Amino acid sequence: MIPVWLLTILHYVSLITGACILVLLAWQSLKSLQEK
Amino acid sequence: MESGDRMIEYTMLAAYLAVLLWIGVRSARRVRSSDDYTLAGRDVPWIVVLATTAATMLGGGASVGMVSEVGRIGIAAAFVTCGWHLQLIFTGMFVAPKLRGLNLITVGDYIHDKFGPLARELAVVNSVVFLVGALAAQMAAIGTMTNTILGVPYSTALFIGAAVTIFYSTIGGIRAVVSTDMLQFVILIVGFGIASALLMSQQGGFATMEAAANEGQFHLTGHLTTLQLVSLFVAFLLGEAFVPPYVVRCLIAKDQHHAKRGVTGAGLFLLLFLPIVTMVLGTTAQINPEVQTAIENEKQALLASAAEDNLPLTEADALKQASQVTFPTLVRVTFHPFFAGIMIAAIIAAVMSSADSCLSSLATVVMEDIFRRHVKPEATDRQLLQVAQASTLILGVAGAVCAWFFSNVAEILLFVYDFWAPTMVLPFMVALFWYRESRVYAVVASMFTGATAAVIWRFILGSPMDIGPALFGFSVALVTFFVGLLHTPGKPHGQLFRPGYNKSDEETR
């Protein structure tokens, strides 16, 4: 059985990771647009 | 369901397909050489490699399938799929920089470089079997998923989905595939992330969910035996290790560092993101009465339809098939039709992006491993580009025709995932960590026996004792390799076993 507190932390980590990746992708898209 | 809501879903899907076509046309303008078409000019930055690798992994099985499985058997289903993500992390750390550094084009090139022409041909046969089977299975999944989710007839859904996929893949090659993967990745991450956060807040946290869910839902092993768990984990770990669509992601990166960061990042991201998010979605689906009613209704409809057509369908198989409606029903009953429409478009996009990656890799294999190597070694770059484009078109149509005729044998098509590991994983591991020319014979022998053992285990013996063909075949390949080491001479003799990729071929390009 996985403790509830661990699942909660993992869920927050997953959401923050997703948000960070999306920000990085947006930054990369802006960078390549500027290069063009 | 109200017809207005259904119209919103159709509109979202139509808009998504239109964007895919536009991306295809836009990408086609940037294709000037066969390198652009098959390897995106080898100039893709790591964050884009990360997105396209993750999107390729996130097919229908890893998204909708996993939510259904967590709802059906518990979080153990999400736990075993960590094998997929660990495999990607390993590939990124150790394989991607080496492959990118060698400036190769296909898996066959690498195997040839290490184990000679015979091993290369075996690798090419394996690549073709894997890619054809996976392409047809994904094309069939486009038809069945659209049919289950939106009620569009299988043939219509297959025709539209395949036509769009083939169109943008043919004109834009891997550049179009990478761009569409980016869009799919963003939609999936935004959709899955927001859905899991909203559902978690509606449910009031994991403690409330645990109290309402079935007993054993939060056990790491679930209802699976240890042997089943290990076999499944190994199947996920090895089943897609070093398959051509991932190898291509290593090769399109700007340089070795970008390849390493991109592929490792994809594995790490998926490991942190996907299992926990699918756990939330699957468990919420399990405790939502409307979702459970929809699954039961779908199961009864499937059983009635099978009885009408005199087809054998067990209650368990019907439930497994019916659980495909879990995720779409969950988003429909929980969210505004507009957001539900985006999610449903994303589900179908997930399957399409896996199909286009197989199609693109298959065209590269035909161009490089078959046409340039066996038909016309002196071909110009323009001819190679034309061959790659024609192959994408013809093989895409062939894949759709296979999916049309053989939709009822999807399980056989999925065997290709069990067939790859016994033949190809060991050669990669030896080449990377324990390479010597004297080991060429043992590796080639292991490729033959691993494949044969997997076929016999699956089709003749029927996978006894809950051991999957991938695990059995890989074990046989391993034993053959070590026995082979003891009985083979030092340096390899003969043309067929001589390592070293033919550099003069490369120079003629």
XYZ file of C-alpha atoms in Angstrom:
545
model
C 0.000 0.000 0.000
C 1.438 3.379 -0.971
C 1.029 6.092 1.717
C -1.461 8.817 0.826
C 1.018 11.634 1.608
C 3.516 10.189 -0.884
C 0.868 9.995 -3.628
C -0.098 13.597 -2.933
C 3.504 14.803 -3.217
C 4.015 12.777 -6.407
C 0.890 14.320 -7.902
C 2.123 17.848 -7.182
C 5.556 16.956 -8.606
C 3.944 15.618 -11.792
C 1.883 18.778 -12.308
C 4.860 21.072 -11.677
C 7.025 19.004 -14.058
C 4.351 19.230 -16.760
C 4.109 23.004 -16.338
C 7.924 23.406 -16.484
C 8.164 21.382 -19.698
C 5.413 23.438 -21.316
C 7.202 26.674 -20.355
C 10.462 25.354 -21.837
C 8.664 24.384 -25.057
C 7.072 27.826 -25.306
C 10.470 29.446 -24.747
C 12.030 27.273 -27.472
C 9.222 28.157 -29.901
C 9.722 31.868 -29.244
C 13.469 31.467 -29.733
C 13.085 29.747 -33.100
C 10.543 32.364 -34.215
C 13.034 35.122 -33.352
C 15.796 33.306 -35.288
C 13.585 33.256 -38.405
C -25.648 12.521 -24.648
C -26.951 15.743 -26.193
C -26.423 16.189 -29.914
C -25.078 19.738 -29.306
C -22.281 18.328 -27.140
C -21.489 15.722 -29.791
C -21.322 18.497 -32.399
C -18.759 20.353 -30.265
C -16.652 17.174 -30.133
C -16.871 16.678 -33.914
C -15.925 20.326 -34.455
C -12.896 20.056 -32.148
C -11.747 16.902 -33.951
C -12.264 18.471 -37.394
C -10.306 21.577 -36.301
C -7.505 19.382 -34.997
C -7.307 17.396 -38.260
C -7.257 20.677 -40.225
C -4.303 21.911 -38.129
C -2.460 18.634 -38.810
C -2.924 19.100 -42.562
C -1.717 22.700 -42.316
C 1.398 21.561 -40.356
C 2.074 18.963 -43.073
C 1.927 21.564 -45.867
C 4.104 23.976 -43.860
C 6.713 21.295 -43.075
C 6.888 20.195 -46.711
C 8.368 23.615 -47.618
C 11.379 22.884 -45.407
C 12.156 19.500 -46.996
C 15.005 19.897 -49.497
C 16.935 16.627 -49.132
C 16.510 13.028 -48.002
C 18.267 14.029 -44.764
C 15.560 16.653 -44.139
C 12.830 14.136 -44.905
C 14.104 11.233 -42.822
C 16.190 12.934 -40.105
C 14.830 16.513 -39.970
C 18.244 17.781 -41.103
C 19.694 16.585 -37.751
C 19.085 19.985 -36.193
C 16.354 19.380 -33.597
C 16.946 20.974 -30.137
C 16.671 18.799 -27.024
C 13.351 20.120 -25.736
C 11.722 19.265 -29.082
C 13.399 15.816 -29.031
C 11.891 15.396 -25.548
C 8.399 16.342 -26.762
C 8.459 14.162 -29.889
C 9.873 11.149 -27.996
C 7.261 11.467 -25.248
C 4.471 11.927 -27.814
C 5.602 8.817 -29.709
C 5.474 6.829 -26.470
C 2.108 8.260 -25.527
C -0.012 6.190 -27.887
C -3.556 5.017 -27.254
C -2.335 2.257 -24.924
C -0.301 4.531 -22.674
C -3.056 7.156 -22.369
C -6.630 5.894 -22.681
C -5.635 2.240 -22.250
C -3.774 2.936 -19.024
C -6.623 4.968 -17.485
C -8.982 2.060 -18.257
C -6.565 -0.489 -16.799
C -6.065 1.498 -13.574
C -9.845 1.717 -13.268
C -10.163 -2.038 -13.862
C -7.255 -3.572 -11.909
C -5.762 -0.809 -9.762
C -2.630 1.304 -9.652
C -0.444 -1.769 -10.305
C -1.301 -1.218 -13.995
C 0.372 2.206 -13.923
C 3.257 0.892 -11.833
C 4.328 -1.799 -14.349
C 4.448 0.749 -17.173
C 7.336 2.472 -15.402
C 9.366 -0.106 -17.377
C 8.643 1.957 -20.513
C 9.960 5.147 -18.966
C 13.033 3.521 -17.376
C 13.880 2.077 -20.778
C 13.748 5.558 -22.303
C 15.986 6.972 -19.552
C 18.505 4.181 -20.209
C 18.352 4.771 -23.971
C 18.905 8.486 -23.460
C 21.805 8.077 -21.041
C 23.796 5.393 -22.856
C 22.497 4.816 -26.387
C 21.421 8.206 -27.745
C 24.841 9.961 -27.547
C 26.629 6.997 -29.144
C 24.127 6.630 -31.985
C 24.051 10.375 -32.664
C 27.847 10.493 -32.653
C 28.059 7.839 -35.387
C 25.898 9.827 -37.877
C 23.914 6.745 -38.848
C 20.511 6.589 -40.505
C 18.880 3.348 -39.338
C 19.134 0.627 -36.679
C 20.537 -1.616 -39.415
C 23.535 0.715 -39.883
C 24.501 0.370 -36.211
C 24.099 -3.417 -36.133
C 26.113 -3.693 -39.371
C 28.862 -1.571 -37.852
C 29.181 -3.907 -34.877
C 28.165 -7.381 -36.095
C 28.423 -7.450 -39.901
C 26.024 -7.742 -42.863
C 24.118 -10.888 -41.771
C 23.201 -9.319 -38.429
C 22.210 -6.177 -40.334
C 19.790 -8.081 -42.563
C 18.282 -9.754 -39.485
C 17.905 -6.322 -37.896
C 16.250 -5.005 -41.085
C 13.776 -7.927 -41.162
C 13.008 -7.286 -37.484
C 12.575 -3.564 -38.077
C 10.199 -4.189 -40.989
C 8.152 -6.801 -39.061
C 7.947 -4.504 -36.028
C 7.059 -1.375 -37.983
C 4.512 -3.035 -40.312
C 2.759 -4.760 -37.378
C 2.818 -1.638 -35.197
C 1.629 0.575 -38.088
C -1.315 -1.703 -38.911
C -2.184 -2.058 -35.207
C -2.119 1.735 -34.687
C -4.158 2.325 -37.843
C -6.723 -0.216 -36.559
C -6.678 1.622 -33.212
C -7.546 4.914 -34.980
C -10.672 3.166 -36.345
C -11.725 1.382 -33.149
C -11.077 4.339 -30.821
C -12.989 6.829 -32.979
C -15.759 4.274 -33.348
C -15.979 3.650 -29.588
C -15.658 7.284 -28.533
C -17.667 9.136 -31.171
C -19.762 6.366 -32.701
C -18.320 7.019 -36.186
C -18.351 3.755 -38.235
C -14.986 1.925 -38.094
C -14.405 2.150 -41.850
C -15.132 5.906 -42.020
C -12.922 6.657 -38.996
C -10.096 4.529 -40.398
C -10.374 6.181 -43.824
C -10.314 9.770 -42.502
C -7.625 9.153 -39.846
C -5.381 7.215 -42.216
C -5.822 9.737 -45.045
C -4.755 12.670 -42.831
C -1.812 10.746 -41.314
C -0.582 9.534 -44.709
C -0.990 12.999 -46.246
C 1.137 14.957 -43.788
C 3.695 12.145 -43.375
C 4.133 11.840 -47.136
C 4.612 15.499 -47.909
C 6.486 16.577 -44.779
C 8.355 13.425 -43.665
C 9.841 13.387 -40.171
C 9.673 17.219 -40.041
C 5.868 17.046 -40.213
C 5.833 14.120 -37.773
C 7.921 16.058 -35.217
C 5.756 19.192 -35.550
C 2.489 17.266 -35.159
C 4.012 15.401 -32.195
C 4.697 18.755 -30.503
C 1.056 19.783 -30.869
C -0.165 16.420 -29.613
C 2.241 16.535 -26.676
C 1.056 19.981 -25.569
C -2.638 19.036 -25.865
C -2.118 15.796 -23.940
C -0.062 17.335 -21.151
C -2.406 20.304 -20.714
C -5.473 18.053 -20.946
C -4.245 15.275 -18.646
C -2.672 17.721 -16.182
C -5.753 19.951 -15.844
C -8.117 16.949 -15.765
C -6.157 15.240 -12.961
C -5.848 18.461 -10.911
C -9.585 19.261 -11.216
C -10.666 15.707 -10.457
C -8.355 15.535 -7.453
C -9.806 18.727 -6.043
C -13.389 17.504 -6.724
C -12.681 14.227 -4.927
C -11.056 15.916 -1.935
C -7.647 14.220 -2.034
C -6.180 10.713 -2.175
C -7.471 9.747 1.299
C -11.117 10.191 0.205
C -10.428 8.387 -3.067
C -8.815 5.479 -1.271
C -11.833 5.096 1.013
C -14.256 5.058 -1.942
C -12.224 2.865 -4.324
C -12.263 -0.942 -4.589
C -10.220 -2.900 -2.073
C -6.650 -3.384 -3.310
C -6.879 -0.423 -5.718
C -3.848 1.236 -4.093
C -1.753 -1.936 -3.665
C 1.444 -1.882 -5.734
C 0.915 -5.462 -6.917
C -2.881 -5.216 -7.296
C -4.515 -8.538 -8.184
C -1.471 -9.712 -10.152
C 0.806 -12.580 -9.073
C 4.513 -11.809 -8.661
C 5.323 -13.735 -11.854
C 2.671 -11.832 -13.824
C 3.990 -8.562 -12.431
C 7.620 -9.345 -13.321
C 6.656 -10.627 -16.778
C 4.597 -7.504 -17.499
C 7.313 -5.185 -16.196
C 9.957 -6.910 -18.364
C 7.615 -6.777 -21.380
C 7.274 -2.999 -20.910
C 10.994 -2.599 -20.189
C 12.243 -4.555 -23.213
C 9.292 -4.523 -25.627
C 10.069 -1.145 -27.150
C 13.761 -0.842 -26.246
C 15.774 0.592 -29.159
C 12.864 0.291 -31.638
C 13.330 2.373 -34.832
C 10.951 5.246 -33.873
C 13.060 5.934 -30.730
C 16.372 5.451 -32.537
C 15.247 8.075 -35.074
C 14.613 10.485 -32.152
C 18.252 9.980 -31.093
C 19.480 10.671 -34.634
C 17.497 13.848 -35.365
C 18.999 15.793 -32.430
C 21.404 18.703 -33.057
C 24.310 16.848 -31.448
C 25.152 14.180 -28.886
C 24.291 16.403 -25.906
C 20.911 17.323 -27.335
C 20.189 13.635 -28.071
C 21.114 12.636 -24.515
C 19.151 15.431 -22.814
C 16.115 15.026 -25.089
C 15.603 11.265 -24.818
C 16.604 11.011 -21.121
C 14.385 14.015 -20.391
C 11.434 12.315 -22.133
C 11.849 9.181 -19.986
C 12.262 11.182 -16.786
C 9.321 13.423 -17.570
C 7.038 10.477 -18.383
C 8.151 8.657 -15.215
C 7.262 11.669 -13.067
C 4.091 12.631 -14.933
C 2.245 9.719 -16.481
C 1.861 6.992 -13.782
C 0.510 9.324 -11.082
C -1.792 11.212 -13.454
C -3.261 7.986 -14.879
C -3.664 6.746 -11.273
C -5.808 9.795 -10.453
C -7.883 9.541 -13.645
C -8.320 5.744 -13.460
C -9.261 5.715 -9.769
C -11.746 8.581 -10.223
C -13.290 6.639 -13.114
C -13.629 3.595 -10.865
C -15.580 5.474 -8.202
C -17.741 7.477 -10.615
C -21.127 5.706 -10.987
C -21.863 7.249 -14.409
C -18.585 5.889 -15.827
C -19.292 2.455 -14.394
C -22.800 2.466 -15.901
C -21.360 3.438 -19.315
C -18.832 0.560 -19.138
C -21.579 -1.913 -18.163
C -23.842 -0.697 -21.006
C -20.976 -0.977 -23.502
C -20.169 -4.492 -22.257
C -23.788 -5.620 -22.660
C -23.888 -4.099 -26.164
C -20.685 -5.923 -27.136
C -21.970 -9.242 -25.764
C -25.299 -8.817 -27.571
C -23.561 -7.941 -30.831
C -21.215 -10.937 -30.525
C -24.162 -13.279 -29.801
C -26.015 -11.906 -32.860
C -23.019 -12.586 -35.106
C -22.258 -15.959 -33.433
C -18.803 -14.766 -32.367
C -17.101 -16.171 -29.265
C -16.702 -13.377 -26.661
C -16.170 -14.047 -22.970
C -17.538 -11.755 -20.273
C -13.944 -10.811 -19.248
C -12.943 -9.937 -22.835
C -16.102 -7.889 -23.289
C -15.356 -5.974 -20.063
C -11.765 -5.329 -21.183
C -12.966 -4.041 -24.563
C -15.786 -2.014 -23.000
C -13.396 -0.320 -20.565
C -12.112 1.711 -23.564
C -15.045 4.055 -22.895
C -13.690 4.820 -19.395
C -11.664 7.923 -20.206
C -13.987 9.577 -22.765
C -16.969 9.011 -20.440
C -15.034 10.436 -17.489
C -14.183 13.657 -19.327
C -17.736 13.968 -20.690
C -19.447 13.607 -17.317
C -16.965 15.819 -15.488
C -16.095 18.710 -17.786
C -17.593 21.329 -20.083
C -18.220 19.916 -23.607
C -15.571 22.250 -25.049
C -12.809 20.847 -22.804
C -14.144 17.295 -23.279
C -13.923 17.885 -27.050
C -10.254 18.907 -26.778
C -9.484 15.812 -24.718
C -11.259 13.522 -27.182
C -9.342 15.066 -30.088
C -6.154 14.530 -28.056
C -6.949 10.834 -27.528
C -7.344 10.260 -31.260
C -4.238 12.370 -31.909
C -2.254 10.157 -29.521
C -2.936 7.111 -31.689
C -2.294 9.003 -34.921
C 1.095 10.242 -33.749
C 2.241 6.700 -32.956
C 1.102 5.576 -36.409
C 2.946 8.406 -38.192
C 6.206 7.616 -36.360
C 6.047 3.978 -37.496
C 5.260 5.083 -41.045
C 8.151 7.539 -41.170
C 10.649 4.989 -39.770
C 9.414 2.337 -42.193
C 9.976 4.662 -45.177
C 13.528 5.340 -43.922
C 14.246 1.599 -43.686
C 12.963 1.072 -47.250
C 15.027 4.006 -48.561
C 18.278 3.218 -46.783
C 18.342 -0.503 -45.947
C 16.584 -1.813 -49.045
C 16.755 0.695 -51.932
C 20.177 2.271 -51.416
C 21.818 -0.912 -50.200
C 20.351 -3.517 -52.533
C 18.687 -1.766 -55.485
C 20.638 1.352 -56.414
C 23.735 2.142 -54.304
C 24.680 5.049 -56.587
C 21.266 6.755 -56.230
C 21.278 10.561 -56.068
C 19.820 12.372 -53.070
C 16.817 13.448 -55.142
C 16.076 9.824 -56.045
C 16.402 8.786 -52.395
C 13.962 11.509 -51.392
C 11.485 10.352 -54.042
C 11.815 6.734 -52.862
C 11.205 7.791 -49.243
C 8.107 9.806 -50.238
C 6.715 7.029 -52.442
C 7.386 4.464 -49.682
C 5.540 6.570 -47.107
C 2.518 6.818 -49.397
C 2.441 3.166 -50.471
C 3.204 1.704 -47.033
C 0.693 4.033 -45.379
C -2.041 2.852 -47.739
C -0.927 -0.777 -47.215
C -1.072 -0.291 -43.417
C -4.600 1.127 -43.663
C -5.688 -1.758 -45.927
C -4.223 -4.259 -43.384
C -6.109 -2.491 -40.583
C -9.284 -2.649 -42.706
C -9.070 -6.384 -43.376
C -7.397 -7.580 -40.186
C -8.971 -5.409 -37.485
C -10.136 -8.556 -35.712
C -6.581 -9.876 -35.374
C -5.216 -6.792 -33.614
C -3.818 -9.054 -30.874
C -1.674 -10.885 -33.431
C -0.430 -7.556 -34.758
C 0.491 -6.580 -31.201
C 2.737 -9.652 -31.017
C 5.360 -7.590 -32.850
C 6.043 -5.875 -29.498
C 6.993 -9.306 -28.077
C 9.034 -10.220 -31.136
C 11.427 -7.264 -31.101
C 13.029 -7.711 -27.673
C 14.301 -11.318 -27.996
C 16.110 -10.489 -31.224
C 17.331 -6.926 -30.910
C 17.895 -5.971 -27.266
C 20.856 -8.292 -26.624
C 22.850 -7.150 -29.715
C 22.404 -3.516 -28.613
C 23.503 -4.295 -25.046
C 26.584 -6.236 -26.201
C 27.491 -3.526 -28.717
C 27.229 -0.836 -26.046
C 28.843 -2.455 -23.029
C 30.669 -5.665 -23.856
C 31.774 -5.475 -27.443
C 34.504 -7.582 -29.017
C 34.774 -8.784 -32.600
C 35.062 -12.358 -31.308
C 31.459 -12.109 -29.990
C 29.884 -11.582 -33.431
C 28.949 -15.259 -33.985
C 27.361 -15.612 -30.540
C 25.278 -12.454 -31.083
C 24.055 -13.550 -34.530
C 23.115 -16.989 -33.118
C 21.220 -15.332 -30.253
C 19.231 -13.234 -32.751
C 18.069 -16.391 -34.566
C 17.191 -18.404 -31.459
C 15.568 -15.494 -29.585
C 13.140 -14.830 -32.447
C 12.370 -18.531 -32.972
C 11.810 -19.125 -29.241
C 9.401 -16.166 -28.985
C 7.353 -17.406 -31.973
C 7.162 -20.979 -30.629
C 6.321 -19.787 -27.080
C 3.511 -17.541 -28.315
C 1.949 -19.400 -31.227
C 2.633 -23.089 -30.548
C 2.744 -23.289 -26.746
C 0.309 -20.401 -26.109
C 2.518 -18.487 -23.583
C 2.220 -20.945 -20.638
C 2.806 -20.155 -16.920
C 1.967 -16.455 -17.374
C 5.416 -15.864 -18.891
C 5.305 -13.485 -21.844
C 6.998 -14.357 -25.172
C 9.327 -11.349 -24.801
C 10.730 -12.570 -21.477
C 11.036 -16.188 -22.657
C 12.610 -15.297 -26.011
C 15.047 -12.877 -24.389
C 16.101 -15.554 -21.848
C 16.718 -18.049 -24.675
C 18.742 -15.423 -26.585
C 20.821 -14.783 -23.466
C 21.562 -18.500 -22.929
C 22.414 -18.933 -26.631
C 24.794 -15.996 -26.450
C 26.782 -17.383 -23.509
C 26.824 -20.929 -24.919
C 27.889 -19.448 -28.264
C 30.778 -17.597 -26.661
C 32.261 -20.903 -25.507
C 31.997 -22.603 -28.901
C 32.929 -19.965 -31.454
C 36.372 -19.034 -32.745
C 38.102 -15.703 -32.082
C 37.964 -13.280 -35.016
C 34.929 -13.537 -37.299
C 35.576 -15.176 -40.679
C 33.714 -14.605 -43.896
C 32.023 -11.627 -45.475
C 28.690 -12.140 -43.695
C 30.135 -11.717 -40.220
C 32.646 -8.935 -40.846
C 31.837 -5.864 -38.706
C 32.293 -2.287 -39.967
C 29.730 -0.142 -41.724
C 30.766 0.481 -45.312
C 32.087 4.042 -45.128
C 32.455 4.337 -48.889
C 28.655 4.094 -49.095
C 28.425 7.131 -46.852
C 30.920 9.087 -48.912
C 28.996 8.593 -52.149
C 26.038 10.552 -50.663
